[in-house]
Coordinates of C-alpha atoms in Angstrom, one line a residue:
X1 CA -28.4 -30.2 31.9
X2 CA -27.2 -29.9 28.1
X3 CA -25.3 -33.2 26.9
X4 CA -23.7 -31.4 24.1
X5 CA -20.1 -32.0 23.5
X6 CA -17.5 -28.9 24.7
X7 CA -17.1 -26.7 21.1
X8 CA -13.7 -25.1 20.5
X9 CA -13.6 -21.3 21.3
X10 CA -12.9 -18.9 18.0
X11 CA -9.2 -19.2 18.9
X12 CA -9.3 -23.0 18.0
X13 CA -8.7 -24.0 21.5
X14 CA -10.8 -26.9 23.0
X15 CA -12.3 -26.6 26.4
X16 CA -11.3 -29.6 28.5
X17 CA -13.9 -32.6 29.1
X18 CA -15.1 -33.0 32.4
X19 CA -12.6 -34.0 35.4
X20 CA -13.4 -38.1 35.9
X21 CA -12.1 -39.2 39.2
X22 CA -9.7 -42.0 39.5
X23 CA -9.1 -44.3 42.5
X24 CA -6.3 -43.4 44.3
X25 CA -3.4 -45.5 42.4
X26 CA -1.2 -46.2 45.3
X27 CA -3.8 -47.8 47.2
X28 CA -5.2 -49.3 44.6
X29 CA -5.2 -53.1 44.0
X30 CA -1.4 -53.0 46.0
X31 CA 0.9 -55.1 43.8
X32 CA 3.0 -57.7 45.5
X33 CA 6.5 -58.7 44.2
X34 CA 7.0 -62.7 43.1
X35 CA 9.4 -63.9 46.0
X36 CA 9.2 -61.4 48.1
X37 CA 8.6 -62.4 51.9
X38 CA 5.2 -61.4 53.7
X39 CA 5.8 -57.5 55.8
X40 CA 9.1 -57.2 53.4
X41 CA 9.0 -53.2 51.7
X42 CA 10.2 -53.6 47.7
X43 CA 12.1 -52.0 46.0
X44 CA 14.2 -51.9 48.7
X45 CA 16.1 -48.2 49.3
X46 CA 19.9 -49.4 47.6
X47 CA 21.0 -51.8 45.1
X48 CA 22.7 -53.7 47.8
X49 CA 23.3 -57.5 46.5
X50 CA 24.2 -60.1 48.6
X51 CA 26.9 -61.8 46.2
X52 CA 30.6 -61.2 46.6
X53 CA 30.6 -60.8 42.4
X54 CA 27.6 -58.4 42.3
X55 CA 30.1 -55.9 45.1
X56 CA 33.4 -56.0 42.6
X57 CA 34.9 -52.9 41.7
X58 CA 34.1 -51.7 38.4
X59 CA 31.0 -53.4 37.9
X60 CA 28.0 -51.4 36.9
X61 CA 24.5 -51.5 34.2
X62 CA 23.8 -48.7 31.3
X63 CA 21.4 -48.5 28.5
X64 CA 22.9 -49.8 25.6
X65 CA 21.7 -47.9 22.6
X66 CA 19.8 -51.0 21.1
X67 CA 18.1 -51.4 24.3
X68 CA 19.3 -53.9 26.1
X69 CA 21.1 -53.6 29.2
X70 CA 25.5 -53.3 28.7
X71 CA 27.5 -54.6 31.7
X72 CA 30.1 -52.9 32.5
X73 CA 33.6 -54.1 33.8
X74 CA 35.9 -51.2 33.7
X75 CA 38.9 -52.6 35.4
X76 CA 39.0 -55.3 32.4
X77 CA 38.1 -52.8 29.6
X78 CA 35.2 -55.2 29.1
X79 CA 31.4 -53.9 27.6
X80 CA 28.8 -56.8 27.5
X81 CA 25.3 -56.3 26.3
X82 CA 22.6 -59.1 28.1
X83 CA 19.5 -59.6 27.7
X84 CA 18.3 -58.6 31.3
X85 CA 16.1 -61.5 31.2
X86 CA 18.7 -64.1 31.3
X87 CA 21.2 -61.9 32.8
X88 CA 20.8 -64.0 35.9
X89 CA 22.6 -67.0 34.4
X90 CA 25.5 -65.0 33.5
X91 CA 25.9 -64.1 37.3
X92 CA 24.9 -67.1 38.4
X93 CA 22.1 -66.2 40.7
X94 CA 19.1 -68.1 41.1
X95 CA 15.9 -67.4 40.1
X96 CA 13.8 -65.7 43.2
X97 CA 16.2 -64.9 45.1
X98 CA 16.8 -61.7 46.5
X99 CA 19.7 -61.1 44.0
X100 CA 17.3 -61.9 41.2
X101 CA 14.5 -59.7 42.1
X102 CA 17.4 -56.8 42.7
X103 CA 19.0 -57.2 39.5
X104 CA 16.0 -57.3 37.3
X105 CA 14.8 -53.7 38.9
X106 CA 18.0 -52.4 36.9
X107 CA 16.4 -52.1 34.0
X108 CA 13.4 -49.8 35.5
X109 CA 16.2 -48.5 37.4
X110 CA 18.1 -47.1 33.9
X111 CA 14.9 -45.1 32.9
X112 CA 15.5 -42.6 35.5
X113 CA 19.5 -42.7 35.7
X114 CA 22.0 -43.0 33.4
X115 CA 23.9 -46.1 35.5
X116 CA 23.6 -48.3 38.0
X117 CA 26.2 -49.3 40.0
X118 CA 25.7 -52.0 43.0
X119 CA 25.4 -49.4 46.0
X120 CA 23.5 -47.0 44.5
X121 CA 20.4 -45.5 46.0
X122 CA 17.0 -47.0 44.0
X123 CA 15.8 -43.8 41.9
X124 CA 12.9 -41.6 43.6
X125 CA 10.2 -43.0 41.3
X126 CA 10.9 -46.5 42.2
X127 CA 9.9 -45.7 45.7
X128 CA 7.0 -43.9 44.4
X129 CA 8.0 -40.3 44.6
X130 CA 7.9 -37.4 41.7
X131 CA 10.4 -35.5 40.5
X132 CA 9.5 -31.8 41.2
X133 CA 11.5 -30.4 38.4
X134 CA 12.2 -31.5 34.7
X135 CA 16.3 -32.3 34.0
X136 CA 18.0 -29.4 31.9
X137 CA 17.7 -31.9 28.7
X138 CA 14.0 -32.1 28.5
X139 CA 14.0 -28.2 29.6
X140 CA 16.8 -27.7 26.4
X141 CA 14.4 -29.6 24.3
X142 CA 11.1 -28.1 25.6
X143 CA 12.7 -24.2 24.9
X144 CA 14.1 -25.9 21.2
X145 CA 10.5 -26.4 20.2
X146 CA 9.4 -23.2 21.6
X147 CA 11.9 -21.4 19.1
X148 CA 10.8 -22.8 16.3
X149 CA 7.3 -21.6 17.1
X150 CA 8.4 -18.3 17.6
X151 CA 9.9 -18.3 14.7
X152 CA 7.1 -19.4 12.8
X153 CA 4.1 -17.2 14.4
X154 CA 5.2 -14.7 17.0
X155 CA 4.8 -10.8 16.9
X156 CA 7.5 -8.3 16.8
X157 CA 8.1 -8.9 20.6
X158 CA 8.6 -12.2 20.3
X159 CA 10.7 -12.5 17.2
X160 CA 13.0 -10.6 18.9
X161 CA 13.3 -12.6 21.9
X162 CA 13.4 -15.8 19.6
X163 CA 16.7 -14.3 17.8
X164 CA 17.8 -13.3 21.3
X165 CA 17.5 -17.0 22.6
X166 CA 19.4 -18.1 19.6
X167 CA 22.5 -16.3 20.4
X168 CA 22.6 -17.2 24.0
X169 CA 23.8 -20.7 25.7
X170 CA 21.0 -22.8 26.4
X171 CA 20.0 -22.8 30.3
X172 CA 18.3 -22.1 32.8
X173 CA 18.6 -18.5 32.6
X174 CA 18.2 -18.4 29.1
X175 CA 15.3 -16.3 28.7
X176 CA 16.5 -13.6 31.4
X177 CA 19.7 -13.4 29.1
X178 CA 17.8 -13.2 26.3
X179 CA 15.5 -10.2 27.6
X180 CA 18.4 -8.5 28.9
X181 CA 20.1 -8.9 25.4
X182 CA 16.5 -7.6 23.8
X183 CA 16.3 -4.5 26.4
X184 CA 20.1 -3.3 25.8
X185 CA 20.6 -4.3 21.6
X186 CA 17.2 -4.1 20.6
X187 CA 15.5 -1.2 22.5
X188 CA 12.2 -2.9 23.8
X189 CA 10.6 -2.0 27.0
X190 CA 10.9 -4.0 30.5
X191 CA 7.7 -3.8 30.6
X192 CA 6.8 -4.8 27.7
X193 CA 9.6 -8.0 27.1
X194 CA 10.1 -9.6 30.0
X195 CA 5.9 -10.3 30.7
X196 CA 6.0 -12.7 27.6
X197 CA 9.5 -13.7 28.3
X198 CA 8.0 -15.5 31.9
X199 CA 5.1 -16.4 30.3
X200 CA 7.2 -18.0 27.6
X201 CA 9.0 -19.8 30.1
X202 CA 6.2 -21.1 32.3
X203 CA 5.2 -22.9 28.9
X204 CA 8.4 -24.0 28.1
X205 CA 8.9 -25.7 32.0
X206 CA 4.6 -27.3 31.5
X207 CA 6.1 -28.8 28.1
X208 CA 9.7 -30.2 29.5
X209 CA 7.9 -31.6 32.4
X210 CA 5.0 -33.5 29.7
X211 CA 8.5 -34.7 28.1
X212 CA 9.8 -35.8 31.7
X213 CA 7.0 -37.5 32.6
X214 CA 7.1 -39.5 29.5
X215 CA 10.2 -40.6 29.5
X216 CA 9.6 -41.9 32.9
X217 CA 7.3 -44.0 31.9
X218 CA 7.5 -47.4 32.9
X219 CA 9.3 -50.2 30.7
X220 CA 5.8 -51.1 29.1
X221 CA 7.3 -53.3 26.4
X222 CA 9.7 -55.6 28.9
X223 CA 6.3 -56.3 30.5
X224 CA 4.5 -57.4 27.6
X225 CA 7.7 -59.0 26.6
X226 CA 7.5 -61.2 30.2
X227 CA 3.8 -61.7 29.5
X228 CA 3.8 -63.5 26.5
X229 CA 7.4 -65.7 27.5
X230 CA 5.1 -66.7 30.5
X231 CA 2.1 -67.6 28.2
X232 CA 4.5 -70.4 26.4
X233 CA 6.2 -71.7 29.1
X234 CA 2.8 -72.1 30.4
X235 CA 1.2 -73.6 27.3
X236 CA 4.4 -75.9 26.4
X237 CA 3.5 -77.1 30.2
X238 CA 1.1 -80.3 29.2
X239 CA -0.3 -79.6 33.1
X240 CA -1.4 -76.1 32.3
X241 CA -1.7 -76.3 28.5
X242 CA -5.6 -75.3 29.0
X243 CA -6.0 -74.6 32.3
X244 CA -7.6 -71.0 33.4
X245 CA -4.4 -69.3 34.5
X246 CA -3.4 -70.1 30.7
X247 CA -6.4 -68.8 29.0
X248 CA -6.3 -66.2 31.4
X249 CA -2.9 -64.5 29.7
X250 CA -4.0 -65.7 26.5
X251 CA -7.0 -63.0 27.1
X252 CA -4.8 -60.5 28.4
X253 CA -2.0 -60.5 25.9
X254 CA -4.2 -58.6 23.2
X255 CA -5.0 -56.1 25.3
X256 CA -1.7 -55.2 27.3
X257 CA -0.4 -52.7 24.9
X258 CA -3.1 -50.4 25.8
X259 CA -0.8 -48.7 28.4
X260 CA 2.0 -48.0 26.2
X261 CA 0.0 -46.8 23.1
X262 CA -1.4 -44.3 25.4
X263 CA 1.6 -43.1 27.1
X264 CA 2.8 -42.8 23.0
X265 CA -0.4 -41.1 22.5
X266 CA -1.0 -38.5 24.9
X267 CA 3.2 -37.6 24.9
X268 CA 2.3 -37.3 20.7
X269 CA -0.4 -34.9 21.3
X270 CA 1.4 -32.6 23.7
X271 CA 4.5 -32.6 21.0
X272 CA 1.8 -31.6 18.2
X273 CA 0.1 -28.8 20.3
X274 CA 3.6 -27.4 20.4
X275 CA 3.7 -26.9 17.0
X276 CA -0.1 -25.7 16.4
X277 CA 0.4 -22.6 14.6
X278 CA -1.8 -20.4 16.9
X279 CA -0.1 -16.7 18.5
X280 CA 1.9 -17.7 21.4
X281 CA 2.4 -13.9 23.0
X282 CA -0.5 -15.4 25.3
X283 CA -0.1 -18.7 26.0
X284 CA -1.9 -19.8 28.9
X285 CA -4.2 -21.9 27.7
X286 CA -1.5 -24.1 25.5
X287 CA 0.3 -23.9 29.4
X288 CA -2.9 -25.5 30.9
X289 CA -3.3 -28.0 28.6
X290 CA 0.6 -29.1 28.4
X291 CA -0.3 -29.4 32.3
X292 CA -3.4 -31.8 31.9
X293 CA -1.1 -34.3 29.4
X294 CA 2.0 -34.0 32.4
X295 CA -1.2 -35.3 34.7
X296 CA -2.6 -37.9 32.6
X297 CA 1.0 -39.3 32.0
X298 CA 1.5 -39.0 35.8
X299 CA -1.3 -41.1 36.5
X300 CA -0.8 -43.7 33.7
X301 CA 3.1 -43.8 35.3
X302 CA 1.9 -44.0 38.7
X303 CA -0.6 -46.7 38.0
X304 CA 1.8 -49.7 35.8
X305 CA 5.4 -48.9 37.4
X306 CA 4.8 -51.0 40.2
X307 CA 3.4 -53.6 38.7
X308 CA 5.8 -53.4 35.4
X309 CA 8.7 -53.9 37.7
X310 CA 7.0 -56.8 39.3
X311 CA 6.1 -58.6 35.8
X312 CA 9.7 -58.5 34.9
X313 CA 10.8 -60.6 38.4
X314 CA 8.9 -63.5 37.0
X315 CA 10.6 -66.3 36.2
X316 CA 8.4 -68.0 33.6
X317 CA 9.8 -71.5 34.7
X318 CA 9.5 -71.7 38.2
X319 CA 7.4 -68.3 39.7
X320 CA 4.5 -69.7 41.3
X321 CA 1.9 -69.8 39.6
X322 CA -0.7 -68.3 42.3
X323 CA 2.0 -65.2 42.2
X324 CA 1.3 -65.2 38.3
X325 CA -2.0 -65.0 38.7
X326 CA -1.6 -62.4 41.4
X327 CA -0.3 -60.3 38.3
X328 CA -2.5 -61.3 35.9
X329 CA -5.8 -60.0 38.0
X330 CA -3.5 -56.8 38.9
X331 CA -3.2 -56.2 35.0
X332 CA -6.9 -57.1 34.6
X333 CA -8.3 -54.7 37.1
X334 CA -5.7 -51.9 35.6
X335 CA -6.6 -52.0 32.1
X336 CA -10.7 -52.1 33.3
X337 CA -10.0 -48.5 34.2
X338 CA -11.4 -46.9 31.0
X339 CA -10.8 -43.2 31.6
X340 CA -7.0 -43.6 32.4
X341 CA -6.8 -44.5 28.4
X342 CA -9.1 -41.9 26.9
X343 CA -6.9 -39.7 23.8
X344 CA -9.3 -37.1 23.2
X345 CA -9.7 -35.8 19.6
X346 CA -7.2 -32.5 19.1
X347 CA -8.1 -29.6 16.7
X348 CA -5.9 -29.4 13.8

């Protein structure tokens, strides 16, 4: 059997490398939350706390634009911004509580939604199901992208449906406007218009569902974030200044990053195979491949949201530190899985 490496066909496009199996990552290595009681299910189905001043009208948790997580009091006209990590103090609840381990899933929470209010149901992917469909803003983006293409490198056919797309509302039914505007004003053929029109849209759905999936990500950089404040309250500890545990996180904090360079990665090579400049009146392989960088972000999602959420109920001064290490092995074990990081080479 030849051990050559897969050569790009003569339309530039580069056969996939072989399928490597992955363990199954819900089964895998199970994650268990700091605090939480043996046969207890997290992240429970609703943000229901237990404090009489987590229930108050009015209260709720955005995305500020900096990052951070606003509070929001609208019955005072009041807008804080906290740092989620200490956000605990401000409500007074202790650290590993129930309460605690709630209010830091807001955060992970805010990724999916747009706010959190206490009450709310805990969003799909938190309870480890997938979204089906991508949300009209990642669809508005995907068919943006796929205009300026068009523009670019399409045939007569689809010229005319780009110019068509640009004079109707973006939606949903965008492209059957547009092919009814080409068929009436411009005089193509059924037949001829409205094949590339769903083939058009089939890659403009594989590409808002690659930008879906990465924005679904999980909150890669709060867990790093939690990593190293645990490696110096661990290290400012003369007990555990050199103990394993300690060197253990000290070995680990190099390499964390690797999950969120590659979510970055592979989200940057499915924007840039977008804008290839190859014909797109056929686009089934770009279709395919947008579908293989939805997977691969899939299964990087799949595999770190548990265990992101978990890092960021640690409480660096008082999480035990056998549930630290719990994480630490869980990370280890994660990042030793070599082909869940691969970014293969793209032709230019």
């Amino acid at each position: 059997m030849s051990t050559a490496p897969a050569q790009p066909d003569p339309s530039g496009f580069m056969p996939p490398a072989p399928a490597v199996r992955l363990p199954d990552p819900r089964r895998f290595d199970p994650v268990r939350f700091p605090g939480v009681p043996e046969g207890e299910a997290w992240p429970p189905p609703q943000f229901e706390f237990d404090a009489t001043w987590m229930r108050e009208p009015g209260l709720a948790f955005e995305r500020a634009a900096s990052g951070g997580i606003e509070v929001i009091r609208e019955f005072a006209h009041l807008r804080m911004v906290v740092d989620i990590e200490s956000a605990h103090r401000m409500f007074d609840l202790a650290p590993g509580t129930r309460d605690f381990r709630l209010l830091r899933l807001v955060p992970a929470a805010l990724r999916c939604v747009e706010r959190i209010r206490p009450g709310d149901p805990m969003p799909a992917a938190l309870l480890e199901d997938e979204a089906e469909a991508p949300e009209e803003h990642h669809l508005y983006a995907a068919t943006g992208a796929l205009m300026e293409r068009l523009a670019a490198t399409a045939g007569e056919e689809g010229m005319a449906l780009a110019e068509a797309m640009r004079r109707v509302p973006p939606g949903p039914t965008m492209f059957e406007t547009a092919v009814a505007q080409c068929i009436t004003e411009g005089g193509f053929q059924m037949g001829t218009i409205a094949p590339l029109a769903r083939r058009l849209q089939r890659l403009a759905n594989a590409h808002a569902l690659v930008l879906a999936a990465g924005a679904a990500q999980p909150d890669y950089a709060a867990m790093e974030r939690m990593l190293r404040k645990t490696r110096e309250a661990l290290g400012a500890d003369r007990r555990w200044a050199g103990d394993l545990l300690t060197r253990a996180l000290e070995a680990l904090l190099p390499q964390i990053s690797r999950p969120r360079r590659t979510a970055e990665a592979l989200q940057a090579q499915a924007i840039a195979a977008m804008r290839r400049p190859q014909p797109l009146e056929a686009p089934t392989r770009l279709i395919q491949e947008q579908e293989r960088f939805r997977e691969r972000l899939v299964d990087l999602a799949v595999f770190w949201r548990r265990l992101t959420a978990a890092w960021l109920t640690v409480d660096p001064d008082t999480t035990d530190r056998r549930e630290i290490e719990a994480l630490a092995r869980n990370a280890l074990r994660r990042l030793a899985l070599v082909p869940l990081y691969r970014i293969e080479e793209q032709e230019e």
